[in-house]
Short mmCIF file of C-alpha atoms in Angstrom, two decimals:
data_model
loop_
_atom_site.label_atom_id
_atom_site.label_comp_id
_atom_site.label_asym_id
_atom_site.label_seq_id
_atom_site.Cartn_x
_atom_site.Cartn_y
_atom_site.Cartn_z
CA MET A 111 22.13 -9.30 -9.47
CA THR A 112 21.70 -5.47 -10.67
CA THR A 113 25.02 -3.94 -9.51
CA PRO A 114 23.62 -0.12 -8.73
CA THR A 115 25.37 2.94 -9.90
CA ARG A 116 23.91 4.62 -7.38
CA PRO A 117 23.25 4.43 -4.01
CA PHE A 118 20.45 2.20 -4.40
CA ALA A 119 19.45 -0.09 -7.43
CA ALA A 120 15.39 -0.30 -7.28
CA LEU A 121 12.60 1.12 -6.30
CA LEU A 122 9.80 -0.23 -4.64
CA PHE A 123 5.75 1.19 -4.21
CA ASP A 124 3.19 0.46 -2.31
CA MET A 125 -0.14 1.13 -4.18
CA ASP A 126 -3.04 1.95 -1.53
CA GLY A 127 -2.49 5.57 0.19
CA LEU A 128 1.07 5.30 -1.01
CA MET A 129 0.03 6.08 -5.29
CA ILE A 130 -3.86 6.08 -5.24
CA ASP A 131 -5.86 7.36 -2.84
CA THR A 132 -8.25 4.69 -1.96
CA GLU A 133 -7.04 4.31 1.81
CA ALA A 134 -10.22 7.31 3.24
CA LEU A 135 -12.71 5.28 0.87
CA SER A 136 -11.87 1.41 1.98
CA GLU A 137 -12.25 3.78 5.64
CA ARG A 138 -15.38 4.87 4.56
CA VAL A 139 -17.01 1.58 3.77
CA TRP A 140 -15.54 -0.02 6.72
CA ARG A 141 -17.46 2.11 8.94
CA GLN A 142 -21.27 3.19 6.66
CA THR A 143 -20.94 -0.68 7.40
CA ALA A 144 -20.11 -0.82 10.43
CA THR A 145 -23.17 1.03 11.64
CA GLU A 146 -25.46 -0.74 9.94
CA GLN A 147 -24.82 -4.30 10.33
CA GLY A 148 -24.72 -2.39 14.65
CA ILE A 149 -20.77 -3.38 14.65
CA PRO A 150 -18.68 -0.94 17.19
CA LEU A 151 -15.84 -0.62 15.18
CA SER A 152 -13.58 3.52 15.64
CA HIS A 153 -11.09 5.37 14.92
CA GLU A 154 -8.57 3.42 16.40
CA GLN A 155 -9.35 -0.06 15.19
CA LEU A 156 -9.62 1.69 11.19
CA GLN A 157 -5.95 3.02 11.08
CA MET A 158 -4.76 -0.98 13.02
CA MET A 159 -6.41 -1.61 9.35
CA VAL A 160 -4.01 0.19 7.70
CA GLY A 161 -2.10 -0.91 5.35
CA LEU A 162 -3.00 -4.93 6.18
CA SER A 163 -4.61 -7.10 3.55
CA THR A 164 -8.57 -8.44 3.63
CA GLU A 165 -7.57 -11.36 5.27
CA ARG A 166 -5.61 -10.44 8.08
CA CYS A 167 -8.00 -6.71 8.52
CA LEU A 168 -10.69 -9.71 8.91
CA GLN A 169 -8.41 -11.53 11.62
CA TYR A 170 -8.13 -8.55 13.81
CA LEU A 171 -11.32 -7.19 13.48
CA ALA A 172 -11.50 -11.43 15.27
CA ASP A 173 -9.21 -10.45 17.30
CA THR A 174 -10.41 -7.73 19.11
CA LEU A 175 -14.38 -7.24 18.24
CA PRO A 176 -17.14 -7.72 21.10
CA GLU A 177 -18.18 -11.85 20.68
CA GLY A 178 -21.34 -12.32 19.34
CA HIS A 179 -20.05 -10.31 16.05
CA ASP A 180 -20.63 -11.88 12.60
CA VAL A 181 -16.95 -10.57 11.08
CA ARG A 182 -17.01 -13.26 7.92
CA ALA A 183 -20.67 -11.97 6.71
CA PHE A 184 -19.69 -8.05 7.94
CA GLY A 185 -16.32 -7.74 5.78
CA GLN A 186 -17.81 -9.25 2.22
CA LEU A 187 -20.31 -7.18 2.95
CA ALA A 188 -17.92 -4.34 2.90
CA ARG A 189 -15.33 -5.69 -0.17
CA GLN A 190 -18.56 -5.83 -1.49
CA ARG A 191 -19.41 -2.40 -1.97
CA TYR A 192 -15.95 -1.86 -1.53
CA HIS A 193 -15.49 -2.88 -5.63
CA GLN A 194 -18.59 -1.56 -6.90
CA MET A 195 -17.23 2.28 -5.29
CA LEU A 196 -13.61 0.96 -7.36
CA HIS A 197 -15.28 0.16 -10.23
CA GLN A 198 -18.54 3.53 -10.70
CA GLU A 199 -16.23 6.27 -9.21
CA GLU A 200 -12.75 7.75 -10.10
CA ILE A 201 -9.93 6.67 -8.62
CA PRO A 202 -7.54 10.00 -7.98
CA LEU A 203 -4.41 9.87 -8.33
CA LYS A 204 -2.01 10.61 -4.74
CA PRO A 205 0.17 13.85 -6.54
CA GLY A 206 3.19 14.09 -7.24
CA ILE A 207 2.88 10.24 -8.55
CA LEU A 208 2.94 10.79 -11.84
CA ASN A 209 6.00 12.75 -11.67
CA LEU A 210 7.67 10.53 -9.77
CA LEU A 211 7.04 7.70 -11.90
CA ASP A 212 8.15 9.64 -14.77
CA TRP A 213 11.41 10.32 -13.86
CA CYS A 214 11.77 6.60 -13.03
CA THR A 215 11.82 6.49 -16.55
CA ARG A 216 14.07 9.65 -17.25
CA GLU A 217 16.39 7.85 -14.88
CA ASN A 218 15.85 3.75 -16.02
CA LEU A 219 15.43 2.94 -13.29
CA PRO A 220 13.84 -0.06 -11.87
CA HIS A 221 11.01 0.22 -9.68
CA ALA A 222 7.89 -2.52 -9.51
CA VAL A 223 5.10 -2.58 -7.02
CA ALA A 224 4.32 -4.39 -3.71
CA THR A 225 0.91 -4.27 -2.55
CA ALA A 226 -0.79 -6.27 0.84
CA THR A 227 -4.12 -6.14 -2.04
CA GLN A 228 -5.44 -8.93 -3.28
CA ARG A 229 -3.99 -9.76 -7.29
CA THR A 230 -7.39 -9.16 -8.69
CA LEU A 231 -8.21 -5.85 -7.47
CA ALA A 232 -4.89 -4.20 -7.43
CA ASP A 233 -5.21 -4.86 -11.59
CA LEU A 234 -8.67 -3.26 -10.97
CA LYS A 235 -6.89 -0.41 -9.55
CA LEU A 236 -4.01 0.21 -11.22
CA ALA A 237 -6.12 -0.51 -14.92
CA ARG A 238 -8.49 2.75 -14.03
CA THR A 239 -5.79 4.09 -12.55
CA GLY A 240 -3.60 4.62 -15.96
CA LEU A 241 -0.31 3.29 -13.33
CA GLN A 242 -0.70 0.18 -15.11
CA ARG A 243 1.51 1.05 -18.34
CA TYR A 244 4.71 1.93 -15.89
CA PHE A 245 4.86 -1.26 -14.09
CA ALA A 246 6.67 -4.37 -15.92
CA HIS A 247 6.40 -6.29 -12.41
CA THR A 248 4.02 -6.17 -9.60
CA VAL A 249 3.71 -8.42 -5.88
CA ALA A 250 0.11 -8.50 -4.99
CA GLY A 251 -1.01 -9.16 -1.38
CA ASP A 252 -2.74 -13.04 -2.22
CA GLU A 253 0.89 -14.05 -3.90
CA VAL A 254 3.39 -14.79 -1.44
CA ALA A 255 2.74 -16.91 1.77
CA HIS A 256 2.50 -13.82 4.33
CA SER A 257 1.55 -10.15 3.37
CA LYS A 258 2.53 -6.71 5.62
CA PRO A 259 3.66 -6.05 7.50
CA ALA A 260 6.16 -9.92 6.82
CA PRO A 261 9.02 -8.99 4.62
CA ASP A 262 7.98 -11.34 1.03
CA VAL A 263 5.65 -8.74 -0.83
CA TYR A 264 9.61 -6.75 -0.74
CA LEU A 265 11.71 -9.56 -1.17
CA LYS A 266 10.00 -11.53 -3.69
CA ALA A 267 9.64 -7.87 -5.55
CA ALA A 268 12.78 -7.11 -4.83
CA GLN A 269 13.80 -10.47 -6.74
CA LEU A 270 11.45 -9.86 -10.09
CA LEU A 271 14.44 -6.45 -10.98
CA GLY A 272 16.90 -8.93 -9.61
CA VAL A 273 17.92 -6.59 -7.75
CA LEU A 274 19.35 -7.20 -4.05
CA PRO A 275 17.00 -6.26 -1.09
CA ALA A 276 18.87 -3.45 0.05
CA ASP A 277 20.15 -1.77 -2.68
CA CYS A 278 16.62 -1.21 -2.77
CA ILE A 279 14.57 2.18 -0.95
CA VAL A 280 10.62 1.06 -0.46
CA LEU A 281 7.63 4.12 -0.40
CA GLU A 282 4.92 4.28 1.81
CA ASP A 283 1.94 5.93 2.83
CA SER A 284 1.43 3.11 6.83
CA ALA A 285 3.59 1.82 9.30
CA HIS A 286 2.65 -1.85 8.27
CA GLY A 287 3.83 -1.41 4.92
CA ALA A 288 7.24 0.29 6.71
CA GLN A 289 7.97 -2.32 9.20
CA ALA A 290 7.24 -5.03 5.94
CA ALA A 291 10.37 -2.91 4.19
CA LEU A 292 11.76 -3.08 7.56
CA ALA A 293 11.60 -6.46 7.97
CA ALA A 294 12.72 -7.04 4.31
CA ASN A 295 16.65 -4.87 5.10
CA MET A 296 15.49 -1.96 2.61
CA ARG A 297 15.47 1.30 3.81
CA VAL A 298 12.32 2.93 2.80
CA ILE A 299 10.72 6.36 2.21
CA ILE A 300 7.43 7.19 3.89
CA VAL A 301 5.53 9.63 2.69
CA PRO A 302 2.18 9.28 5.87
CA ASP A 303 -1.19 9.04 4.01
CA MET A 304 -4.44 8.38 7.37
CA ALA A 305 -1.40 9.17 9.71
CA PRO A 306 1.47 9.80 10.68
CA PRO A 307 4.07 7.11 11.75
CA PRO A 308 5.04 5.82 14.74
CA ALA A 309 7.68 7.22 15.83
CA GLN A 310 9.69 4.17 16.82
CA ILE A 311 8.91 3.43 13.11
CA ALA A 312 10.26 7.14 11.91
CA LYS A 313 13.21 6.92 13.20
CA GLN A 314 13.75 3.55 11.57
CA ALA A 315 13.37 5.02 8.25
CA LEU A 316 15.48 6.58 5.28
CA ALA A 317 13.17 10.33 5.40
CA VAL A 318 9.12 11.42 6.61
CA CYS A 319 8.42 12.84 3.73
CA GLN A 320 5.26 14.94 4.15
CA ASP A 321 4.59 14.31 -0.47
CA LEU A 322 5.03 12.52 -2.97
CA TYR A 323 6.76 15.12 -4.36
CA ALA A 324 8.25 16.16 -1.36
CA ALA A 325 10.13 12.26 -1.81
CA GLN A 326 11.11 12.30 -4.44
CA ALA A 327 12.96 16.08 -4.19
CA LEU A 328 15.26 13.57 -1.83
CA LEU A 329 15.78 10.78 -4.42
CA ALA A 330 16.23 12.72 -7.03
CA ALA A 331 19.18 14.15 -4.34
CA LEU A 332 20.58 10.73 -2.85
CA ALA A 333 20.85 10.15 -6.88
#
């Protein structure tokens, strides 16, 4: 394991909603598909799905939607539309992410992606946004036994980098992702995307930053 020369040895990055602006796109697809299918899908339910893998989203919907709806078929149609949009539409970056990744490179700071997204989609998003070149190590949600909010993706990312979990700082936008980082015994900086974190999660975070510029300033001060 690497011995850190700063108060942290590595940065671990969530992807959707943290580095790339895809959560709003995903919500739009879920909402439109639900309306067409006559499925009652509330804003609160959509918020609860942020940061979860597709399978966890489908399980959540199966548990919360009224009986009589084909959740599996609904999810398949929504996924097809989402994939199509990812191939055809521009995928915008979150403000400040390139500055932060360039800073990591200049500082020779180990970093990796740990996402709940499936491998094929993660590779597509990283390639289309040009972020792939920044990361030698990425972990996808379908490559571990349990996806977020379980800690598996973050523990595997730390292992790939050869650092102890306690020496990692995680950058996350969602409550589920922050829970995963905390469960991995890692410190977490939350940069909210769709909604602010619950109070109990915010209290456990190293910080809640308004954007990635503020997160980079904090990390530079710590280093």
